[in-house]
């Protein structure tokens, strides 16, 4: 048993609020938790994430670590653009 008067109050059904809506309930020492981003609206979890690669960094990384076929169309397109 916890010692009396040394632990914070535990709220087993604390509300997590995002954009004014309750998105879930969790156990916490605060009755309400306000968040800007959660898994329901984060681009990675919703599948709307886009990789913006204006300088070929992703392709360079993939080639460097052998994750991209050296004879792929991306490589030939880059070499044609340089000539």
PDB file of N, CA, C and O in Angstrom:
ATOM      1  N   UNK A   1       0.834  -1.185   0.000  1.00  0.00           N
ATOM      2  CA  UNK A   1       0.000   0.000   0.000  1.00  0.00           C
ATOM      3  C   UNK A   1       0.878   1.249   0.000  1.00  0.00           C
ATOM      4  O   UNK A   1       1.896   1.300   0.670  1.00  0.00           O
ATOM      5  N   UNK A   2       0.485   2.273  -0.788  1.00  0.00           N
ATOM      6  CA  UNK A   2       1.255   3.511  -0.780  1.00  0.00           C
ATOM      7  C   UNK A   2       1.113   4.242   0.549  1.00  0.00           C
ATOM      8  O   UNK A   2       0.083   4.163   1.212  1.00  0.00           O
ATOM      9  N   UNK A   3       2.166   4.921   0.918  1.00  0.00           N
ATOM     10  CA  UNK A   3       2.106   5.708   2.141  1.00  0.00           C
ATOM     11  C   UNK A   3       1.140   6.872   1.931  1.00  0.00           C
ATOM     12  O   UNK A   3       1.100   7.461   0.849  1.00  0.00           O
ATOM     13  N   UNK A   4       0.377   7.222   2.939  1.00  0.00           N
ATOM     14  CA  UNK A   4      -0.587   8.308   2.768  1.00  0.00           C
ATOM     15  C   UNK A   4       0.103   9.661   2.611  1.00  0.00           C
ATOM     16  O   UNK A   4       1.135   9.936   3.206  1.00  0.00           O
ATOM     17  N   UNK A   5      -0.460  10.483   1.765  1.00  0.00           N
ATOM     18  CA  UNK A   5      -0.095  11.877   1.559  1.00  0.00           C
ATOM     19  C   UNK A   5       1.294  12.125   0.956  1.00  0.00           C
ATOM     20  O   UNK A   5       1.807  13.229   1.049  1.00  0.00           O
ATOM     21  N   UNK A   6       1.931  11.116   0.323  1.00  0.00           N
ATOM     22  CA  UNK A   6       3.194  11.383  -0.355  1.00  0.00           C
ATOM     23  C   UNK A   6       3.089  11.122  -1.859  1.00  0.00           C
ATOM     24  O   UNK A   6       3.977  11.491  -2.609  1.00  0.00           O
ATOM     25  N   UNK A   7       2.021  10.508  -2.296  1.00  0.00           N
ATOM     26  CA  UNK A   7       1.845  10.184  -3.710  1.00  0.00           C
ATOM     27  C   UNK A   7       0.806  11.117  -4.331  1.00  0.00           C
ATOM     28  O   UNK A   7      -0.147  11.516  -3.679  1.00  0.00           O
ATOM     29  N   UNK A   8       0.969  11.446  -5.620  1.00  0.00           N
ATOM     30  CA  UNK A   8      -0.049  12.280  -6.278  1.00  0.00           C
ATOM     31  C   UNK A   8      -1.343  11.490  -6.470  1.00  0.00           C
ATOM     32  O   UNK A   8      -1.347  10.258  -6.455  1.00  0.00           O
ATOM     33  N   UNK A   9      -2.417  12.204  -6.674  1.00  0.00           N
ATOM     34  CA  UNK A   9      -3.714  11.573  -6.910  1.00  0.00           C
ATOM     35  C   UNK A   9      -3.676  10.837  -8.243  1.00  0.00           C
ATOM     36  O   UNK A   9      -3.202  11.362  -9.246  1.00  0.00           O
ATOM     37  N   UNK A  10      -4.182   9.619  -8.270  1.00  0.00           N
ATOM     38  CA  UNK A  10      -4.195   8.802  -9.482  1.00  0.00           C
ATOM     39  C   UNK A  10      -5.583   8.843 -10.096  1.00  0.00           C
ATOM     40  O   UNK A  10      -6.584   8.604  -9.432  1.00  0.00           O
ATOM     41  N   UNK A  11      -5.639   9.189 -11.376  1.00  0.00           N
ATOM     42  CA  UNK A  11      -6.891   9.242 -12.119  1.00  0.00           C
ATOM     43  C   UNK A  11      -6.882   8.084 -13.112  1.00  0.00           C
ATOM     44  O   UNK A  11      -6.217   8.154 -14.154  1.00  0.00           O
ATOM     45  N   UNK A  12      -7.604   6.998 -12.828  1.00  0.00           N
ATOM     46  CA  UNK A  12      -7.567   5.832 -13.721  1.00  0.00           C
ATOM     47  C   UNK A  12      -8.235   6.076 -15.076  1.00  0.00           C
ATOM     48  O   UNK A  12      -7.947   5.378 -16.039  1.00  0.00           O
ATOM     49  N   UNK A  13      -9.120   7.059 -15.160  1.00  0.00           N
ATOM     50  CA  UNK A  13      -9.808   7.357 -16.412  1.00  0.00           C
ATOM     51  C   UNK A  13      -9.540   8.787 -16.869  1.00  0.00           C
ATOM     52  O   UNK A  13     -10.456   9.544 -17.199  1.00  0.00           O
ATOM     53  N   UNK A  14      -8.274   9.167 -16.933  1.00  0.00           N
ATOM     54  CA  UNK A  14      -7.909  10.509 -17.384  1.00  0.00           C
ATOM     55  C   UNK A  14      -8.190  10.629 -18.877  1.00  0.00           C
ATOM     56  O   UNK A  14      -7.930   9.710 -19.648  1.00  0.00           O
ATOM     57  N   UNK A  15      -8.732  11.754 -19.278  1.00  0.00           N
ATOM     58  CA  UNK A  15      -9.106  11.966 -20.674  1.00  0.00           C
ATOM     59  C   UNK A  15      -7.943  12.590 -21.441  1.00  0.00           C
ATOM     60  O   UNK A  15      -7.347  13.564 -21.001  1.00  0.00           O
ATOM     61  N   UNK A  16      -7.653  12.030 -22.610  1.00  0.00           N
ATOM     62  CA  UNK A  16      -6.658  12.604 -23.523  1.00  0.00           C
ATOM     63  C   UNK A  16      -7.448  13.385 -24.563  1.00  0.00           C
ATOM     64  O   UNK A  16      -8.289  12.831 -25.261  1.00  0.00           O
ATOM     65  N   UNK A  17      -7.166  14.685 -24.667  1.00  0.00           N
ATOM     66  CA  UNK A  17      -7.937  15.576 -25.533  1.00  0.00           C
ATOM     67  C   UNK A  17      -7.055  16.101 -26.655  1.00  0.00           C
ATOM     68  O   UNK A  17      -5.967  16.617 -26.423  1.00  0.00           O
ATOM     69  N   UNK A  18      -7.538  15.959 -27.903  1.00  0.00           N
ATOM     70  CA  UNK A  18      -6.846  16.478 -29.076  1.00  0.00           C
ATOM     71  C   UNK A  18      -7.859  17.268 -29.897  1.00  0.00           C
ATOM     72  O   UNK A  18      -8.909  16.725 -30.272  1.00  0.00           O
ATOM     73  N   UNK A  19      -7.575  18.533 -30.152  1.00  0.00           N
ATOM     74  CA  UNK A  19      -8.468  19.412 -30.924  1.00  0.00           C
ATOM     75  C   UNK A  19      -9.867  19.488 -30.324  1.00  0.00           C
ATOM     76  O   UNK A  19     -10.865  19.474 -31.028  1.00  0.00           O
ATOM     77  N   UNK A  20      -9.950  19.521 -29.011  1.00  0.00           N
ATOM     78  CA  UNK A  20     -11.231  19.661 -28.334  1.00  0.00           C
ATOM     79  C   UNK A  20     -12.043  18.391 -28.223  1.00  0.00           C
ATOM     80  O   UNK A  20     -13.162  18.412 -27.722  1.00  0.00           O
ATOM     81  N   UNK A  21     -11.533  17.266 -28.697  1.00  0.00           N
ATOM     82  CA  UNK A  21     -12.251  16.000 -28.636  1.00  0.00           C
ATOM     83  C   UNK A  21     -11.505  15.020 -27.749  1.00  0.00           C
ATOM     84  O   UNK A  21     -10.285  14.961 -27.761  1.00  0.00           O
ATOM     85  N   UNK A  22     -12.260  14.217 -26.995  1.00  0.00           N
ATOM     86  CA  UNK A  22     -11.647  13.163 -26.191  1.00  0.00           C
ATOM     87  C   UNK A  22     -11.310  12.014 -27.130  1.00  0.00           C
ATOM     88  O   UNK A  22     -12.177  11.454 -27.792  1.00  0.00           O
ATOM     89  N   UNK A  23     -10.021  11.685 -27.219  1.00  0.00           N
ATOM     90  CA  UNK A  23      -9.603  10.648 -28.156  1.00  0.00           C
ATOM     91  C   UNK A  23      -9.343   9.313 -27.464  1.00  0.00           C
ATOM     92  O   UNK A  23      -9.389   8.272 -28.110  1.00  0.00           O
ATOM     93  N   UNK A  24      -9.062   9.339 -26.168  1.00  0.00           N
ATOM     94  CA  UNK A  24      -8.862   8.098 -25.424  1.00  0.00           C
ATOM     95  C   UNK A  24      -8.829   8.404 -23.938  1.00  0.00           C
ATOM     96  O   UNK A  24      -8.765   9.567 -23.543  1.00  0.00           O
ATOM     97  N   UNK A  25      -8.860   7.369 -23.135  1.00  0.00           N
ATOM     98  CA  UNK A  25      -8.697   7.519 -21.691  1.00  0.00           C
ATOM     99  C   UNK A  25      -7.538   6.645 -21.251  1.00  0.00           C
ATOM    100  O   UNK A  25      -7.342   5.537 -21.771  1.00  0.00           O
ATOM    101  N   UNK A  26      -6.757   7.178 -20.333  1.00  0.00           N
ATOM    102  CA  UNK A  26      -5.589   6.472 -19.810  1.00  0.00           C
ATOM    103  C   UNK A  26      -5.498   6.726 -18.320  1.00  0.00           C
ATOM    104  O   UNK A  26      -6.176   7.585 -17.781  1.00  0.00           O
ATOM    105  N   UNK A  27      -4.642   5.998 -17.640  1.00  0.00           N
ATOM    106  CA  UNK A  27      -4.352   6.269 -16.243  1.00  0.00           C
ATOM    107  C   UNK A  27      -3.275   7.331 -16.145  1.00  0.00           C
ATOM    108  O   UNK A  27      -2.286   7.285 -16.873  1.00  0.00           O
ATOM    109  N   UNK A  28      -3.476   8.330 -15.273  1.00  0.00           N
ATOM    110  CA  UNK A  28      -2.521   9.426 -15.171  1.00  0.00           C
ATOM    111  C   UNK A  28      -2.656  10.123 -13.827  1.00  0.00           C
ATOM    112  O   UNK A  28      -3.602   9.887 -13.079  1.00  0.00           O
ATOM    113  N   UNK A  29      -1.688  10.979 -13.540  1.00  0.00           N
ATOM    114  CA  UNK A  29      -1.759  11.799 -12.339  1.00  0.00           C
ATOM    115  C   UNK A  29      -2.445  13.124 -12.630  1.00  0.00           C
ATOM    116  O   UNK A  29      -2.566  13.953 -11.744  1.00  0.00           O
ATOM    117  N   UNK A  30      -2.884  13.344 -13.865  1.00  0.00           N
ATOM    118  CA  UNK A  30      -3.644  14.531 -14.245  1.00  0.00           C
ATOM    119  C   UNK A  30      -5.004  14.093 -14.764  1.00  0.00           C
ATOM    120  O   UNK A  30      -5.100  13.109 -15.499  1.00  0.00           O
ATOM    121  N   UNK A  31      -6.069  14.808 -14.442  1.00  0.00           N
ATOM    122  CA  UNK A  31      -7.394  14.380 -14.900  1.00  0.00           C
ATOM    123  C   UNK A  31      -7.607  14.553 -16.397  1.00  0.00           C
ATOM    124  O   UNK A  31      -8.369  13.807 -17.007  1.00  0.00           O
ATOM    125  N   UNK A  32      -6.937  15.554 -17.023  1.00  0.00           N
ATOM    126  CA  UNK A  32      -7.046  15.775 -18.460  1.00  0.00           C
ATOM    127  C   UNK A  32      -5.661  16.051 -19.041  1.00  0.00           C
ATOM    128  O   UNK A  32      -4.866  16.771 -18.441  1.00  0.00           O
ATOM    129  N   UNK A  33      -5.399  15.471 -20.219  1.00  0.00           N
ATOM    130  CA  UNK A  33      -4.129  15.671 -20.901  1.00  0.00           C
ATOM    131  C   UNK A  33      -4.443  16.198 -22.291  1.00  0.00           C
ATOM    132  O   UNK A  33      -5.148  15.549 -23.058  1.00  0.00           O
ATOM    133  N   UNK A  34      -3.923  17.381 -22.622  1.00  0.00           N
ATOM    134  CA  UNK A  34      -4.129  17.974 -23.941  1.00  0.00           C
ATOM    135  C   UNK A  34      -2.922  17.676 -24.817  1.00  0.00           C
ATOM    136  O   UNK A  34      -1.789  17.923 -24.417  1.00  0.00           O
ATOM    137  N   UNK A  35      -3.176  17.151 -26.004  1.00  0.00           N
ATOM    138  CA  UNK A  35      -2.099  16.838 -26.944  1.00  0.00           C
ATOM    139  C   UNK A  35      -2.414  17.464 -28.300  1.00  0.00           C
ATOM    140  O   UNK A  35      -3.570  17.703 -28.646  1.00  0.00           O
ATOM    141  N   UNK A  36      -1.364  17.763 -29.058  1.00  0.00           N
ATOM    142  CA  UNK A  36      -1.539  18.300 -30.409  1.00  0.00           C
ATOM    143  C   UNK A  36      -1.610  17.186 -31.441  1.00  0.00           C
ATOM    144  O   UNK A  36      -2.306  17.296 -32.439  1.00  0.00           O
ATOM    145  N   UNK A  37      -0.846  16.119 -31.218  1.00  0.00           N
ATOM    146  CA  UNK A  37      -0.755  15.022 -32.173  1.00  0.00           C
ATOM    147  C   UNK A  37      -0.924  13.707 -31.431  1.00  0.00           C
ATOM    148  O   UNK A  37      -0.402  13.518 -30.342  1.00  0.00           O
ATOM    149  N   UNK A  38      -1.677  12.791 -32.011  1.00  0.00           N
ATOM    150  CA  UNK A  38      -1.803  11.445 -31.480  1.00  0.00           C
ATOM    151  C   UNK A  38      -1.869  10.491 -32.667  1.00  0.00           C
ATOM    152  O   UNK A  38      -1.864  10.915 -33.822  1.00  0.00           O
ATOM    153  N   UNK A  39      -1.889   9.212 -32.430  1.00  0.00           N
ATOM    154  CA  UNK A  39      -1.796   8.243 -33.527  1.00  0.00           C
ATOM    155  C   UNK A  39      -2.956   8.339 -34.511  1.00  0.00           C
ATOM    156  O   UNK A  39      -2.828   7.930 -35.654  1.00  0.00           O
ATOM    157  N   UNK A  40      -4.081   8.899 -34.114  1.00  0.00           N
ATOM    158  CA  UNK A  40      -5.222   9.023 -35.011  1.00  0.00           C
ATOM    159  C   UNK A  40      -5.086  10.134 -36.036  1.00  0.00           C
ATOM    160  O   UNK A  40      -5.785  10.124 -37.041  1.00  0.00           O
ATOM    161  N   UNK A  41      -4.205  11.106 -35.793  1.00  0.00           N
ATOM    162  CA  UNK A  41      -4.055  12.175 -36.779  1.00  0.00           C
ATOM    163  C   UNK A  41      -2.610  12.391 -37.223  1.00  0.00           C
ATOM    164  O   UNK A  41      -2.329  13.303 -37.972  1.00  0.00           O
ATOM    165  N   UNK A  42      -1.690  11.546 -36.790  1.00  0.00           N
ATOM    166  CA  UNK A  42      -0.294  11.680 -37.204  1.00  0.00           C
ATOM    167  C   UNK A  42      -0.119  11.064 -38.592  1.00  0.00           C
ATOM    168  O   UNK A  42      -0.598   9.964 -38.857  1.00  0.00           O
ATOM    169  N   UNK A  43       0.559  11.760 -39.506  1.00  0.00           N
ATOM    170  CA  UNK A  43       0.705  11.260 -40.878  1.00  0.00           C
ATOM    171  C   UNK A  43       1.343   9.880 -40.985  1.00  0.00           C
ATOM    172  O   UNK A  43       0.997   9.105 -41.867  1.00  0.00           O
ATOM    173  N   UNK A  44       2.263   9.539 -40.098  1.00  0.00           N
ATOM    174  CA  UNK A  44       2.899   8.221 -40.174  1.00  0.00           C
ATOM    175  C   UNK A  44       1.880   7.111 -39.936  1.00  0.00           C
ATOM    176  O   UNK A  44       1.860   6.110 -40.647  1.00  0.00           O
ATOM    177  N   UNK A  45       1.013   7.283 -38.954  1.00  0.00           N
ATOM    178  CA  UNK A  45       0.048   6.237 -38.612  1.00  0.00           C
ATOM    179  C   UNK A  45      -1.171   6.232 -39.518  1.00  0.00           C
ATOM    180  O   UNK A  45      -1.818   5.208 -39.680  1.00  0.00           O
ATOM    181  N   UNK A  46      -1.510   7.368 -40.121  1.00  0.00           N
ATOM    182  CA  UNK A  46      -2.675   7.412 -40.995  1.00  0.00           C
ATOM    183  C   UNK A  46      -2.337   7.051 -42.436  1.00  0.00           C
ATOM    184  O   UNK A  46      -3.232   6.918 -43.260  1.00  0.00           O
ATOM    185  N   UNK A  47      -1.041   6.930 -42.752  1.00  0.00           N
ATOM    186  CA  UNK A  47      -0.632   6.546 -44.102  1.00  0.00           C
ATOM    187  C   UNK A  47      -0.574   7.702 -45.074  1.00  0.00           C
ATOM    188  O   UNK A  47      -0.485   7.493 -46.276  1.00  0.00           O
ATOM    189  N   UNK A  48      -0.612   8.936 -44.577  1.00  0.00           N
ATOM    190  CA  UNK A  48      -0.571  10.088 -45.466  1.00  0.00           C
ATOM    191  C   UNK A  48       0.807  10.755 -45.477  1.00  0.00           C
ATOM    192  O   UNK A  48       0.958  11.825 -46.038  1.00  0.00           O
ATOM    193  N   UNK A  49       1.793  10.119 -44.865  1.00  0.00           N
ATOM    194  CA  UNK A  49       3.136  10.692 -44.821  1.00  0.00           C
ATOM    195  C   UNK A  49       3.765  10.658 -46.207  1.00  0.00           C
ATOM    196  O   UNK A  49       3.663   9.679 -46.929  1.00  0.00           O
ATOM    197  N   UNK A  50       4.402  11.770 -46.565  1.00  0.00           N
ATOM    198  CA  UNK A  50       5.077  11.859 -47.851  1.00  0.00           C
ATOM    199  C   UNK A  50       6.534  12.202 -47.600  1.00  0.00           C
ATOM    200  O   UNK A  50       6.857  13.026 -46.761  1.00  0.00           O
ATOM    201  N   UNK A  51       7.420  11.592 -48.362  1.00  0.00           N
ATOM    202  CA  UNK A  51       8.841  11.904 -48.262  1.00  0.00           C
ATOM    203  C   UNK A  51       9.159  12.917 -49.354  1.00  0.00           C
ATOM    204  O   UNK A  51       8.979  12.651 -50.537  1.00  0.00           O
ATOM    205  N   UNK A  52       9.606  14.081 -48.939  1.00  0.00           N
ATOM    206  CA  UNK A  52       9.992  15.113 -49.895  1.00  0.00           C
ATOM    207  C   UNK A  52      11.500  15.011 -50.077  1.00  0.00           C
ATOM    208  O   UNK A  52      12.264  15.250 -49.154  1.00  0.00           O
ATOM    209  N   UNK A  53      11.900  14.619 -51.267  1.00  0.00           N
ATOM    210  CA  UNK A  53      13.314  14.383 -51.540  1.00  0.00           C
ATOM    211  C   UNK A  53      13.716  15.186 -52.762  1.00  0.00           C
ATOM    212  O   UNK A  53      13.668  14.696 -53.885  1.00  0.00           O
ATOM    213  N   UNK A  54      14.107  16.438 -52.547  1.00  0.00           N
ATOM    214  CA  UNK A  54      14.440  17.297 -53.671  1.00  0.00           C
ATOM    215  C   UNK A  54      15.882  17.147 -54.129  1.00  0.00           C
ATOM    216  O   UNK A  54      16.218  17.517 -55.235  1.00  0.00           O
ATOM    217  N   UNK A  55      16.752  16.600 -53.283  1.00  0.00           N
ATOM    218  CA  UNK A  55      18.158  16.513 -53.644  1.00  0.00           C
ATOM    219  C   UNK A  55      18.641  15.075 -53.814  1.00  0.00           C
ATOM    220  O   UNK A  55      19.835  14.832 -53.863  1.00  0.00           O
ATOM    221  N   UNK A  56      17.739  14.111 -53.850  1.00  0.00           N
ATOM    222  CA  UNK A  56      18.149  12.730 -54.044  1.00  0.00           C
ATOM    223  C   UNK A  56      18.764  12.091 -52.816  1.00  0.00           C
ATOM    224  O   UNK A  56      19.486  11.112 -52.928  1.00  0.00           O
ATOM    225  N   UNK A  57      18.504  12.641 -51.650  1.00  0.00           N
ATOM    226  CA  UNK A  57      19.121  12.127 -50.421  1.00  0.00           C
ATOM    227  C   UNK A  57      18.685  10.711 -50.111  1.00  0.00           C
ATOM    228  O   UNK A  57      19.488   9.885 -49.683  1.00  0.00           O
ATOM    229  N   UNK A  58      17.400  10.422 -50.316  1.00  0.00           N
ATOM    230  CA  UNK A  58      16.909   9.073 -50.023  1.00  0.00           C
ATOM    231  C   UNK A  58      17.564   8.063 -50.954  1.00  0.00           C
ATOM    232  O   UNK A  58      18.038   7.010 -50.516  1.00  0.00           O
ATOM    233  N   UNK A  59      17.619   8.384 -52.231  1.00  0.00           N
ATOM    234  CA  UNK A  59      18.246   7.467 -53.192  1.00  0.00           C
ATOM    235  C   UNK A  59      19.722   7.266 -52.880  1.00  0.00           C
ATOM    236  O   UNK A  59      20.242   6.162 -52.954  1.00  0.00           O
ATOM    237  N   UNK A  60      20.411   8.356 -52.516  1.00  0.00           N
ATOM    238  CA  UNK A  60      21.824   8.254 -52.162  1.00  0.00           C
ATOM    239  C   UNK A  60      22.021   7.345 -50.950  1.00  0.00           C
ATOM    240  O   UNK A  60      22.930   6.524 -50.910  1.00  0.00           O
ATOM    241  N   UNK A  61      21.140   7.489 -49.954  1.00  0.00           N
ATOM    242  CA  UNK A  61      21.221   6.650 -48.762  1.00  0.00           C
ATOM    243  C   UNK A  61      20.983   5.182 -49.122  1.00  0.00           C
ATOM    244  O   UNK A  61      21.722   4.296 -48.687  1.00  0.00           O
ATOM    245  N   UNK A  62      19.948   4.930 -49.918  1.00  0.00           N
ATOM    246  CA  UNK A  62      19.632   3.556 -50.301  1.00  0.00           C
ATOM    247  C   UNK A  62      20.773   2.919 -51.086  1.00  0.00           C
ATOM    248  O   UNK A  62      21.105   1.758 -50.886  1.00  0.00           O
ATOM    249  N   UNK A  63      21.386   3.700 -52.003  1.00  0.00           N
ATOM    250  CA  UNK A  63      22.518   3.173 -52.756  1.00  0.00           C
ATOM    251  C   UNK A  63      23.713   2.901 -51.856  1.00  0.00           C
ATOM    252  O   UNK A  63      24.390   1.896 -51.976  1.00  0.00           O
ATOM    253  N   UNK A  64      23.971   3.817 -50.922  1.00  0.00           N
ATOM    254  CA  UNK A  64      25.128   3.701 -50.047  1.00  0.00           C
ATOM    255  C   UNK A  64      25.077   2.428 -49.213  1.00  0.00           C
ATOM    256  O   UNK A  64      26.089   1.764 -49.008  1.00  0.00           O
ATOM    257  N   UNK A  65      23.912   2.073 -48.747  1.00  0.00           N
ATOM    258  CA  UNK A  65      23.777   0.901 -47.885  1.00  0.00           C
ATOM    259  C   UNK A  65      23.248  -0.325 -48.627  1.00  0.00           C
ATOM    260  O   UNK A  65      22.810  -1.285 -48.013  1.00  0.00           O
ATOM    261  N   UNK A  66      23.283  -0.291 -49.956  1.00  0.00           N
ATOM    262  CA  UNK A  66      22.947  -1.459 -50.763  1.00  0.00           C
ATOM    263  C   UNK A  66      21.492  -1.840 -50.735  1.00  0.00           C
ATOM    264  O   UNK A  66      21.152  -2.995 -50.950  1.00  0.00           O
ATOM    265  N   UNK A  67      20.621  -0.890 -50.497  1.00  0.00           N
ATOM    266  CA  UNK A  67      19.194  -1.184 -50.425  1.00  0.00           C
ATOM    267  C   UNK A  67      18.492  -0.871 -51.740  1.00  0.00           C
ATOM    268  O   UNK A  67      17.309  -1.111 -51.889  1.00  0.00           O
ATOM    269  N   UNK A  68      19.220  -0.312 -52.696  1.00  0.00           N
ATOM    270  CA  UNK A  68      18.665   0.055 -53.984  1.00  0.00           C
ATOM    271  C   UNK A  68      19.482  -0.631 -55.064  1.00  0.00           C
ATOM    272  O   UNK A  68      20.707  -0.635 -55.021  1.00  0.00           O
ATOM    273  N   UNK A  69      18.806  -1.196 -56.033  1.00  0.00           N
ATOM    274  CA  UNK A  69      19.484  -1.856 -57.144  1.00  0.00           C
ATOM    275  C   UNK A  69      20.283  -0.810 -57.928  1.00  0.00           C
ATOM    276  O   UNK A  69      19.730   0.199 -58.361  1.00  0.00           O
ATOM    277  N   UNK A  70      21.592  -0.996 -58.091  1.00  0.00           N
ATOM    278  CA  UNK A  70      22.414   0.010 -58.773  1.00  0.00           C
ATOM    279  C   UNK A  70      22.004   0.258 -60.219  1.00  0.00           C
ATOM    280  O   UNK A  70      22.347   1.273 -60.796  1.00  0.00           O
ATOM    281  N   UNK A  71      21.262  -0.649 -60.832  1.00  0.00           N
ATOM    282  CA  UNK A  71      20.841  -0.467 -62.216  1.00  0.00           C
ATOM    283  C   UNK A  71      19.373  -0.072 -62.300  1.00  0.00           C
ATOM    284  O   UNK A  71      18.732  -0.283 -63.319  1.00  0.00           O
ATOM    285  N   UNK A  72      18.848   0.507 -61.237  1.00  0.00           N
ATOM    286  CA  UNK A  72      17.431   0.863 -61.223  1.00  0.00           C
ATOM    287  C   UNK A  72      17.154   2.048 -62.136  1.00  0.00           C
ATOM    288  O   UNK A  72      18.051   2.754 -62.572  1.00  0.00           O
ATOM    289  N   UNK A  73      15.873   2.295 -62.390  1.00  0.00           N
ATOM    290  CA  UNK A  73      15.471   3.375 -63.284  1.00  0.00           C
ATOM    291  C   UNK A  73      15.827   4.735 -62.696  1.00  0.00           C
ATOM    292  O   UNK A  73      16.105   5.670 -63.425  1.00  0.00           O
ATOM    293  N   UNK A  74      15.813   4.864 -61.388  1.00  0.00           N
ATOM    294  CA  UNK A  74      16.122   6.145 -60.754  1.00  0.00           C
ATOM    295  C   UNK A  74      17.544   6.549 -61.071  1.00  0.00           C
ATOM    296  O   UNK A  74      17.815   7.689 -61.413  1.00  0.00           O
ATOM    297  N   UNK A  75      18.490   5.604 -61.000  1.00  0.00           N
ATOM    298  CA  UNK A  75      19.884   5.905 -61.292  1.00  0.00           C
ATOM    299  C   UNK A  75      20.069   6.322 -62.737  1.00  0.00           C
ATOM    300  O   UNK A  75      20.767   7.275 -63.031  1.00  0.00           O
ATOM    301  N   UNK A  76      19.434   5.612 -63.658  1.00  0.00           N
ATOM    302  CA  UNK A  76      19.600   5.947 -65.064  1.00  0.00           C
ATOM    303  C   UNK A  76      18.936   7.281 -65.374  1.00  0.00           C
ATOM    304  O   UNK A  76      19.427   8.038 -66.204  1.00  0.00           O
ATOM    305  N   UNK A  77      17.854   7.617 -64.722  1.00  0.00           N
ATOM    306  CA  UNK A  77      17.201   8.900 -64.929  1.00  0.00           C
ATOM    307  C   UNK A  77      18.077  10.032 -64.421  1.00  0.00           C
ATOM    308  O   UNK A  77      18.162  11.094 -65.041  1.00  0.00           O
ATOM    309  N   UNK A  78      18.753   9.803 -63.275  1.00  0.00           N
ATOM    310  CA  UNK A  78      19.659  10.823 -62.747  1.00  0.00           C
ATOM    311  C   UNK A  78      20.838  11.055 -63.677  1.00  0.00           C
ATOM    312  O   UNK A  78      21.227  12.177 -63.933  1.00  0.00           O
ATOM    313  N   UNK A  79      21.418  10.002 -64.191  1.00  0.00           N
ATOM    314  CA  UNK A  79      22.576  10.144 -65.073  1.00  0.00           C
ATOM    315  C   UNK A  79      22.181  10.813 -66.386  1.00  0.00           C
ATOM    316  O   UNK A  79      22.947  11.581 -66.940  1.00  0.00           O
ATOM    317  N   UNK A  80      20.969  10.555 -66.885  1.00  0.00           N
ATOM    318  CA  UNK A  80      20.509  11.207 -68.092  1.00  0.00           C
ATOM    319  C   UNK A  80      20.258  12.697 -67.863  1.00  0.00           C
ATOM    320  O   UNK A  80      20.495  13.512 -68.727  1.00  0.00           O
ATOM    321  N   UNK A  81      19.784  13.038 -66.660  1.00  0.00           N
ATOM    322  CA  UNK A  81      19.507  14.432 -66.331  1.00  0.00           C
ATOM    323  C   UNK A  81      20.813  15.232 -66.187  1.00  0.00           C
ATOM    324  O   UNK A  81      20.847  16.419 -66.484  1.00  0.00           O
ATOM    325  N   UNK A  82      21.859  14.589 -65.738  1.00  0.00           N
ATOM    326  CA  UNK A  82      23.135  15.270 -65.552  1.00  0.00           C
ATOM    327  C   UNK A  82      23.825  15.550 -66.880  1.00  0.00           C
ATOM    328  O   UNK A  82      24.604  16.479 -66.998  1.00  0.00           O
ATOM    329  N   UNK A  83      23.600  14.714 -67.895  1.00  0.00           N
ATOM    330  CA  UNK A  83      24.269  14.877 -69.194  1.00  0.00           C
ATOM    331  C   UNK A  83      23.627  15.907 -70.047  1.00  0.00           C
ATOM    332  O   UNK A  83      22.781  16.446 -70.216  1.00  0.00           O
TER     333      UNK A  83
END
